[in-house]
PDB file of C-alpha atoms and ligand atoms in Angstrom:
ATOM      1  CA  MET P1052      25.301 -69.520  62.028  1.00 46.00           C
ATOM      2  CA  THR P1053      21.406 -69.361  61.993  1.00 49.00           C
ATOM      3  CA  LYS P1054      19.484 -69.038  58.762  1.00 49.00           C
ATOM      4  CA  THR P1055      18.694 -65.399  59.174  1.00 56.00           C
ATOM      5  CA  ALA P1056      22.667 -64.714  59.847  1.00 60.00           C
ATOM      6  CA  ASN P1057      23.385 -66.476  56.628  1.00 70.00           C
ATOM      7  CA  LEU P1058      20.756 -64.554  54.759  1.00 74.00           C
ATOM      8  CA  ASP P1059      22.031 -61.178  56.335  1.00 78.00           C
ATOM      9  CA  GLN P1060      25.190 -61.941  54.374  1.00 80.00           C
ATOM     10  CA  LYS P1061      23.273 -60.498  51.366  1.00 93.00           C
ATOM     11  CA  VAL P1062      22.236 -57.301  52.912  1.00 97.00           C
ATOM     12  CA  ILE P1063      23.719 -53.893  52.462  1.00 98.00           C
ATOM     13  CA  ALA P1064      22.395 -51.503  55.152  1.00 98.00           C
ATOM     14  CA  ILE P1065      22.704 -47.697  54.396  1.00 98.00           C
ATOM     15  CA  ASP P1066      21.806 -45.564  57.253  1.00 97.00           C
ATOM     16  CA  GLY P1067      21.935 -41.765  57.482  1.00 94.00           C
ATOM     17  CA  PRO P1068      20.133 -38.590  58.281  1.00 91.00           C
ATOM     18  CA  SER P1069      17.255 -37.207  56.285  1.00 85.00           C
ATOM     19  CA  ALA P1070      17.697 -35.923  52.811  1.00 85.00           C
ATOM     20  CA  SER P1071      21.183 -37.259  52.774  1.00 90.00           C
ATOM     21  CA  GLY P1072      20.437 -38.998  49.417  1.00 90.00           C
ATOM     22  CA  LYS P1073      20.467 -42.558  50.889  1.00 94.00           C
ATOM     23  CA  GLY P1074      17.272 -43.545  49.379  1.00 93.00           C
ATOM     24  CA  THR P1075      18.358 -42.730  45.885  1.00 94.00           C
ATOM     25  CA  VAL P1076      21.881 -44.359  46.533  1.00 97.00           C
ATOM     26  CA  ALA P1077      20.325 -47.485  48.150  1.00 97.00           C
ATOM     27  CA  ALA P1078      17.743 -48.006  45.293  1.00 96.00           C
ATOM     28  CA  ARG P1079      20.460 -47.624  42.467  1.00 98.00           C
ATOM     29  CA  VAL P1080      22.906 -49.887  44.497  1.00 98.00           C
ATOM     30  CA  ALA P1081      19.918 -52.563  44.629  1.00 97.00           C
ATOM     31  CA  ALA P1082      19.239 -52.090  40.902  1.00 97.00           C
ATOM     32  CA  ALA P1083      22.930 -52.678  39.881  1.00 97.00           C
ATOM     33  CA  LEU P1084      23.098 -55.930  41.929  1.00 97.00           C
ATOM     34  CA  GLY P1085      19.614 -57.146  40.969  1.00 96.00           C
ATOM     35  CA  TRP P1086      18.712 -57.044  44.655  1.00 95.00           C
ATOM     36  CA  ALA P1087      15.526 -55.966  46.397  1.00 94.00           C
ATOM     37  CA  TYR P1088      15.137 -52.437  48.035  1.00 95.00           C
ATOM     38  CA  LEU P1089      13.707 -51.622  51.451  1.00 95.00           C
ATOM     39  CA  ASP P1090      12.864 -47.920  52.244  1.00 95.00           C
ATOM     40  CA  SER P1091      12.174 -48.496  56.047  1.00 97.00           C
ATOM     41  CA  GLY P1092      11.437 -44.736  56.394  1.00 95.00           C
ATOM     42  CA  ALA P1093       8.348 -45.418  54.242  1.00 96.00           C
ATOM     43  CA  LEU P1094       6.884 -47.644  56.889  1.00 98.00           C
ATOM     44  CA  TYR P1095       7.285 -45.044  59.596  1.00 98.00           C
ATOM     45  CA  ARG P1096       5.865 -42.562  57.225  1.00 97.00           C
ATOM     46  CA  LEU P1097       2.886 -44.912  56.417  1.00 98.00           C
ATOM     47  CA  THR P1098       2.336 -45.439  60.188  1.00 98.00           C
ATOM     48  CA  ALA P1099       2.194 -41.722  60.716  1.00 98.00           C
ATOM     49  CA  LEU P1100      -0.218 -41.371  57.728  1.00 98.00           C
ATOM     50  CA  TYR P1101      -2.445 -44.205  58.994  1.00 98.00           C
ATOM     51  CA  ALA P1102      -2.585 -42.441  62.543  1.00 98.00           C
ATOM     52  CA  GLN P1103      -3.419 -39.120  60.897  1.00 98.00           C
ATOM     53  CA  ARG P1104      -6.251 -40.753  58.914  1.00 96.00           C
ATOM     54  CA  GLN P1105      -7.679 -42.361  62.033  1.00 97.00           C
ATOM     55  CA  GLY P1106      -7.534 -39.346  64.074  1.00 98.00           C
ATOM     56  CA  VAL P1107      -4.933 -40.663  66.377  1.00 98.00           C
ATOM     57  CA  SER P1108      -2.276 -38.399  67.723  1.00 98.00           C
ATOM     58  CA  PRO P1109       1.399 -39.239  66.925  1.00 98.00           C
ATOM     59  CA  GLU P1110       2.038 -38.699  70.709  1.00 98.00           C
ATOM     60  CA  ASN P1111      -0.257 -41.549  71.688  1.00 98.00           C
ATOM     61  CA  GLU P1112       2.321 -44.394  71.822  1.00 98.00           C
ATOM     62  CA  SER P1113      -0.017 -47.271  72.510  1.00 98.00           C
ATOM     63  CA  ALA P1114      -2.704 -46.342  70.053  1.00 98.00           C
ATOM     64  CA  VAL P1115       0.050 -45.551  67.185  1.00 98.00           C
ATOM     65  CA  ALA P1116       1.800 -49.106  68.051  1.00 98.00           C
ATOM     66  CA  GLN P1117      -1.511 -50.856  67.663  1.00 98.00           C
ATOM     67  CA  LEU P1118      -2.068 -49.242  64.200  1.00 98.00           C
ATOM     68  CA  ALA P1119       1.558 -50.054  63.380  1.00 98.00           C
ATOM     69  CA  GLN P1120       0.903 -53.754  63.961  1.00 97.00           C
ATOM     70  CA  GLN P1121      -2.281 -53.725  61.862  1.00 96.00           C
ATOM     71  CA  LEU P1122      -0.877 -51.568  59.099  1.00 97.00           C
ATOM     72  CA  PRO P1123      -2.835 -52.548  56.018  1.00 96.00           C
ATOM     73  CA  VAL P1124       0.011 -51.691  53.628  1.00 95.00           C
ATOM     74  CA  ARG P1125       0.933 -53.394  50.293  1.00 93.00           C
ATOM     75  CA  PHE P1126       3.883 -52.636  48.219  1.00 90.00           C
ATOM     76  CA  THR P1127       3.518 -53.314  44.358  1.00 88.00           C
ATOM     77  CA  GLN P1128       6.060 -52.495  41.468  1.00 84.00           C
ATOM     78  CA  GLU P1129       4.171 -49.248  40.800  1.00 91.00           C
ATOM     79  CA  HIS P1130       2.723 -48.100  44.093  1.00 94.00           C
ATOM     80  CA  ILE P1131       2.670 -48.139  47.925  1.00 95.00           C
ATOM     81  CA  TRP P1132      -0.901 -48.845  48.937  1.00 96.00           C
ATOM     82  CA  LEU P1133      -2.520 -48.092  52.387  1.00 97.00           C
ATOM     83  CA  ASP P1134      -5.905 -49.970  52.342  1.00 95.00           C
ATOM     84  CA  ASP P1135      -7.086 -49.386  48.570  1.00 94.00           C
ATOM     85  CA  GLU P1136      -5.374 -46.045  48.143  1.00 96.00           C
ATOM     86  CA  ALA P1137      -2.043 -45.224  46.411  1.00 97.00           C
ATOM     87  CA  VAL P1138      -0.220 -43.236  48.864  1.00 98.00           C
ATOM     88  CA  ASP P1139       3.192 -42.553  47.281  1.00 96.00           C
ATOM     89  CA  ASP P1140       2.714 -38.895  47.370  1.00 95.00           C
ATOM     90  CA  ALA P1141       0.679 -38.395  50.677  1.00 97.00           C
ATOM     91  CA  ILE P1142       3.490 -40.109  52.700  1.00 97.00           C
ATOM     92  CA  ARG P1143       6.215 -37.662  51.342  1.00 91.00           C
ATOM     93  CA  THR P1144       4.964 -34.438  52.829  1.00 90.00           C
ATOM     94  CA  GLU P1145       6.994 -32.599  55.312  1.00 84.00           C
ATOM     95  CA  GLU P1146       3.930 -32.715  57.647  1.00 92.00           C
ATOM     96  CA  ILE P1147       3.987 -36.606  57.503  1.00 96.00           C
ATOM     97  CA  GLY P1148       7.790 -36.657  57.549  1.00 91.00           C
ATOM     98  CA  MET P1149       7.695 -34.616  61.072  1.00 90.00           C
ATOM     99  CA  ASN P1150       5.055 -37.034  62.516  1.00 96.00           C
ATOM    100  CA  ALA P1151       6.992 -39.965  61.265  1.00 96.00           C
ATOM    101  CA  SER P1152       9.861 -38.622  63.319  1.00 91.00           C
ATOM    102  CA  VAL P1153       7.712 -38.370  66.363  1.00 94.00           C
ATOM    103  CA  ILE P1154       6.252 -41.761  66.219  1.00 97.00           C
ATOM    104  CA  ALA P1155       9.531 -43.347  65.437  1.00 95.00           C
ATOM    105  CA  GLN P1156      10.870 -42.502  69.042  1.00 93.00           C
ATOM    106  CA  TRP P1157       8.317 -44.922  70.611  1.00 96.00           C
ATOM    107  CA  GLN P1158       9.794 -48.284  71.284  1.00 96.00           C
ATOM    108  CA  SER P1159       6.609 -50.297  70.644  1.00 97.00           C
ATOM    109  CA  VAL P1160       5.974 -48.893  67.351  1.00 98.00           C
ATOM    110  CA  ARG P1161       9.648 -49.799  66.351  1.00 97.00           C
ATOM    111  CA  GLN P1162       8.836 -53.283  67.647  1.00 97.00           C
ATOM    112  CA  ALA P1163       5.844 -53.426  65.711  1.00 97.00           C
ATOM    113  CA  LEU P1164       7.665 -52.473  62.467  1.00 98.00           C
ATOM    114  CA  LEU P1165      10.683 -54.919  63.051  1.00 97.00           C
ATOM    115  CA  GLN P1166       9.586 -58.011  61.501  1.00 94.00           C
ATOM    116  CA  ARG P1167       7.843 -56.411  58.512  1.00 95.00           C
ATOM    117  CA  GLN P1168      11.198 -54.937  57.689  1.00 96.00           C
ATOM    118  CA  ARG P1169      13.182 -58.159  58.052  1.00 95.00           C
ATOM    119  CA  ASP P1170      10.498 -59.757  55.880  1.00 93.00           C
ATOM    120  CA  PHE P1171      11.777 -57.915  52.766  1.00 93.00           C
ATOM    121  CA  LEU P1172      14.920 -59.978  52.987  1.00 93.00           C
ATOM    122  CA  THR P1173      14.797 -63.161  50.382  1.00 88.00           C
ATOM    123  CA  ASP P1174      17.576 -65.159  48.856  1.00 90.00           C
ATOM    124  CA  GLN P1175      17.606 -62.595  46.137  1.00 90.00           C
ATOM    125  CA  GLY P1176      19.551 -60.012  48.600  1.00 95.00           C
ATOM    126  CA  LEU P1177      18.445 -56.736  49.867  1.00 97.00           C
ATOM    127  CA  VAL P1178      19.687 -53.114  50.156  1.00 98.00           C
ATOM    128  CA  ALA P1179      18.061 -51.534  53.170  1.00 98.00           C
ATOM    129  CA  ASP P1180      17.997 -47.755  54.029  1.00 97.00           C
ATOM    130  CA  GLY P1181      17.010 -46.149  57.281  1.00 96.00           C
ATOM    131  CA  ARG P1182      18.404 -44.987  60.525  1.00 94.00           C
ATOM    132  CA  ASP P1183      18.958 -48.456  62.332  1.00 95.00           C
ATOM    133  CA  MET P1184      19.336 -50.767  59.585  1.00 96.00           C
ATOM    134  CA  ALA P1185      22.889 -51.605  60.791  1.00 95.00           C
ATOM    135  CA  SER P1186      22.379 -51.489  64.536  1.00 94.00           C
ATOM    136  CA  VAL P1187      19.007 -53.258  64.913  1.00 95.00           C
ATOM    137  CA  VAL P1188      17.238 -54.380  61.956  1.00 96.00           C
ATOM    138  CA  PHE P1189      20.113 -56.214  60.038  1.00 96.00           C
ATOM    139  CA  PRO P1190      23.184 -56.367  62.601  1.00 95.00           C
ATOM    140  CA  ASN P1191      24.805 -59.012  60.598  1.00 94.00           C
ATOM    141  CA  ALA P1192      24.712 -57.106  57.254  1.00 96.00           C
ATOM    142  CA  ARG P1193      27.691 -57.899  54.965  1.00 96.00           C
ATOM    143  CA  LEU P1194      28.238 -54.262  54.345  1.00 97.00           C
ATOM    144  CA  LYS P1195      27.171 -51.286  56.559  1.00 98.00           C
ATOM    145  CA  VAL P1196      27.341 -47.745  55.246  1.00 98.00           C
ATOM    146  CA  PHE P1197      26.586 -44.465  57.171  1.00 96.00           C
ATOM    147  CA  LEU P1198      25.874 -41.854  54.572  1.00 96.00           C
ATOM    148  CA  THR P1199      26.088 -38.120  55.341  1.00 94.00           C
ATOM    149  CA  ALA P1200      26.081 -34.679  53.892  1.00 94.00           C
ATOM    150  CA  ASP P1201      26.306 -31.274  55.257  1.00 95.00           C
ATOM    151  CA  ALA P1202      22.970 -30.009  56.451  1.00 94.00           C
ATOM    152  CA  ARG P1203      23.038 -27.019  53.863  1.00 95.00           C
ATOM    153  CA  VAL P1204      23.853 -29.332  51.093  1.00 95.00           C
ATOM    154  CA  ARG P1205      20.862 -31.524  52.096  1.00 95.00           C
ATOM    155  CA  ALA P1206      18.654 -28.514  52.271  1.00 95.00           C
ATOM    156  CA  ALA P1207      19.704 -27.415  48.944  1.00 95.00           C
ATOM    157  CA  ARG P1208      19.012 -30.835  47.371  1.00 90.00           C
ATOM    158  CA  ARG P1209      15.565 -30.933  48.949  1.00 89.00           C
ATOM    159  CA  ALA P1210      14.783 -27.363  47.710  1.00 92.00           C
ATOM    160  CA  LYS P1211      15.830 -28.407  44.133  1.00 90.00           C
ATOM    161  CA  GLN P1212      13.636 -31.499  44.443  1.00 84.00           C
ATOM    162  CA  LEU P1213      10.801 -29.120  45.279  1.00 86.00           C
ATOM    163  CA  GLY P1214      11.710 -26.650  42.618  1.00 92.00           C
ATOM    164  CA  LEU P1215      12.505 -23.666  45.007  1.00 92.00           C
ATOM    165  CA  PRO P1216      15.533 -21.345  45.110  1.00 93.00           C
ATOM    166  CA  GLU P1217      18.557 -22.447  47.121  1.00 91.00           C
ATOM    167  CA  GLU P1218      18.271 -19.373  49.340  1.00 92.00           C
ATOM    168  CA  GLY P1219      15.868 -17.281  50.908  1.00 93.00           C
ATOM    169  CA  ASP P1220      12.970 -17.896  53.261  1.00 94.00           C
ATOM    170  CA  ALA P1221      11.556 -21.077  51.903  1.00 93.00           C
ATOM    171  CA  PHE P1222      15.185 -22.398  51.878  1.00 95.00           C
ATOM    172  CA  ASP P1223      15.860 -21.327  55.585  1.00 96.00           C
ATOM    173  CA  GLY P1224      12.556 -23.145  56.469  1.00 94.00           C
ATOM    174  CA  ILE P1225      13.631 -26.613  54.915  1.00 93.00           C
ATOM    175  CA  LEU P1226      17.064 -26.103  56.685  1.00 95.00           C
ATOM    176  CA  ARG P1227      15.497 -25.623  59.899  1.00 94.00           C
ATOM    177  CA  ASP P1228      13.174 -28.619  59.394  1.00 91.00           C
ATOM    178  CA  ILE P1229      16.207 -30.769  58.455  1.00 92.00           C
ATOM    179  CA  GLU P1230      18.166 -29.767  61.584  1.00 93.00           C
ATOM    180  CA  LYS P1231      15.116 -30.245  64.016  1.00 91.00           C
ATOM    181  CA  ARG P1232      14.470 -33.644  62.377  1.00 88.00           C
ATOM    182  CA  ASP P1233      18.210 -34.681  62.756  1.00 91.00           C
ATOM    183  CA  GLU P1234      18.041 -33.524  66.400  1.00 91.00           C
ATOM    184  CA  ALA P1235      14.843 -35.540  67.012  1.00 89.00           C
ATOM    185  CA  ASP P1236      16.285 -38.719  65.235  1.00 88.00           C
ATOM    186  CA  ARG P1237      19.637 -38.353  67.110  1.00 90.00           C
ATOM    187  CA  ASN P1238      18.547 -37.976  70.483  1.00 90.00           C
ATOM    188  CA  ARG P1239      15.705 -40.346  70.943  1.00 89.00           C
ATOM    189  CA  SER P1240      16.344 -43.038  73.425  1.00 88.00           C
ATOM    190  CA  PHE P1241      15.638 -45.979  71.221  1.00 87.00           C
ATOM    191  CA  ALA P1242      17.590 -46.940  68.070  1.00 82.00           C
ATOM    192  CA  PRO P1243      18.865 -43.416  67.715  1.00 88.00           C
ATOM    193  CA  LEU P1244      20.359 -42.260  64.572  1.00 89.00           C
ATOM    194  CA  GLN P1245      24.151 -42.870  64.801  1.00 88.00           C
ATOM    195  CA  ALA P1246      26.848 -44.390  62.891  1.00 91.00           C
ATOM    196  CA  ASP P1247      27.522 -48.258  63.693  1.00 92.00           C
ATOM    197  CA  PRO P1248      30.757 -49.040  64.891  1.00 94.00           C
ATOM    198  CA  ASP P1249      31.225 -51.396  61.766  1.00 94.00           C
ATOM    199  CA  ALA P1250      29.964 -48.859  59.255  1.00 97.00           C
ATOM    200  CA  LYS P1251      31.935 -47.267  56.442  1.00 97.00           C
ATOM    201  CA  ARG P1252      31.287 -43.572  56.530  1.00 96.00           C
ATOM    202  CA  LEU P1253      30.265 -41.924  53.307  1.00 96.00           C
ATOM    203  CA  ASP P1254      30.155 -38.018  52.955  1.00 95.00           C
ATOM    204  CA  THR P1255      28.500 -37.301  49.900  1.00 95.00           C
ATOM    205  CA  SER P1256      28.414 -33.411  50.167  1.00 94.00           C
ATOM    206  CA  ALA P1257      30.864 -33.235  47.344  1.00 94.00           C
ATOM    207  CA  LEU P1258      29.905 -36.399  45.424  1.00 95.00           C
ATOM    208  CA  SER P1259      27.359 -36.976  42.621  1.00 93.00           C
ATOM    209  CA  ILE P1260      24.718 -39.700  42.946  1.00 94.00           C
ATOM    210  CA  GLU P1261      26.805 -41.860  40.442  1.00 96.00           C
ATOM    211  CA  GLU P1262      29.957 -41.395  42.537  1.00 97.00           C
ATOM    212  CA  SER P1263      28.231 -42.303  45.872  1.00 97.00           C
ATOM    213  CA  VAL P1264      26.690 -45.474  44.213  1.00 98.00           C
ATOM    214  CA  GLN P1265      30.023 -46.446  42.677  1.00 98.00           C
ATOM    215  CA  LYS P1266      31.695 -46.125  46.064  1.00 98.00           C
ATOM    216  CA  VAL P1267      29.153 -48.325  47.797  1.00 98.00           C
ATOM    217  CA  LEU P1268      29.524 -50.886  44.981  1.00 98.00           C
ATOM    218  CA  ASP P1269      33.297 -50.987  45.225  1.00 98.00           C
ATOM    219  CA  TRP P1270      33.180 -51.299  48.849  1.00 98.00           C
ATOM    220  CA  TYR P1271      30.728 -54.420  48.414  1.00 96.00           C
ATOM    221  CA  ARG P1272      33.003 -55.932  45.926  1.00 95.00           C
ATOM    222  CA  GLN P1273      36.055 -55.463  48.017  1.00 94.00           C
ATOM    223  CA  ILE P1274      34.730 -57.694  50.714  1.00 89.00           C
TER     224      ILE P1274
HETATM  225  O1  LIG N1318      13.970 -41.603  55.609  1.00 67.40           O
HETATM  226  P1  LIG N1318      12.648 -40.884  55.987  1.00 67.40           P
HETATM  227  O2  LIG N1318      12.960 -39.396  55.867  1.00 67.40           O
HETATM  228  O3  LIG N1318      11.683 -41.137  54.968  1.00 67.40           O
HETATM  229  O4  LIG N1318      12.207 -41.281  57.526  1.00 67.40           O
HETATM  230  C1  LIG N1318      11.199 -40.581  58.084  1.00 67.40           C
HETATM  231  C2  LIG N1318      11.295 -40.775  59.623  1.00 67.40           C
HETATM  232  O5  LIG N1318      11.212 -41.988  59.908  1.00 67.40           O
HETATM  233  C3  LIG N1318      12.422 -40.282  60.002  1.00 67.40           C
HETATM  234  O6  LIG N1318      12.286 -38.817  60.713  1.00 67.40           O
HETATM  235  C4  LIG N1318      12.960 -41.103  61.302  1.00 67.40           C
HETATM  236  C5  LIG N1318      12.116 -42.316  61.086  1.00 67.40           C
HETATM  237  N1  LIG N1318      12.875 -43.455  60.610  1.00 67.40           N
HETATM  238  C6  LIG N1318      13.362 -44.356  61.701  1.00 67.40           C
HETATM  239  O7  LIG N1318      13.457 -43.806  62.997  1.00 67.40           O
HETATM  240  N2  LIG N1318      13.999 -45.397  61.432  1.00 67.40           N
HETATM  241  C7  LIG N1318      14.238 -45.957  60.242  1.00 67.40           C
HETATM  242  N3  LIG N1318      14.817 -47.069  59.962  1.00 67.40           N
HETATM  243  C8  LIG N1318      13.757 -45.254  59.144  1.00 67.40           C
HETATM  244  C9  LIG N1318      13.054 -43.989  59.405  1.00 67.40           C
END
């Protein structure tokens, strides 16, 4: 076995659609195990933000791939930095989420971000969340989870986060955005969002965060 394959034994890969709660679950599983946490979507969002700041269209594959390669990003305990700016909030807007979904379809962009994601893995262990953690980035992960929730449940969770009612025009807009992003992420040619054949499926529609975290920890401990 290669060194990387050995290290991958200390990886839990959690993939799933947007707003499925996988980020929260992955971060809490990492904290429970004392492992590091990779939010791979943040790298796609950072690239989308960097492109926007540089006046580069998300549709311009080669220019975006070049920016992805040079991405001046730093992760510290407190913040995510792009150059000297803390961009924790700036990368979380719906607009940047949509642009991230556009740039994520480009293979050269995905390639440029691949090693950066693998570099998060140390002896300490890693919980990684995204769309292709199990299929591409950590194919030898010890545990693979495909975490989903019904689109309306995800829209309701997002609305609650934003302090908006869980019905009405704003809610319908959020639901449409979620469905549009699902569609784009599922149907792209490279590393589309899909459950890895080895992944255990976890539908969190009727589960609390604590129950979801517990389920993943139980699976890990049973291996
Ligand atoms: O998880 P998120 O919503 O922060 O991800 C933002 C976008 O990045 C998402 O629409 C798809 C893309 N993405 C991806 O293609 N592969 C990943 N591993 C993570 C995110």
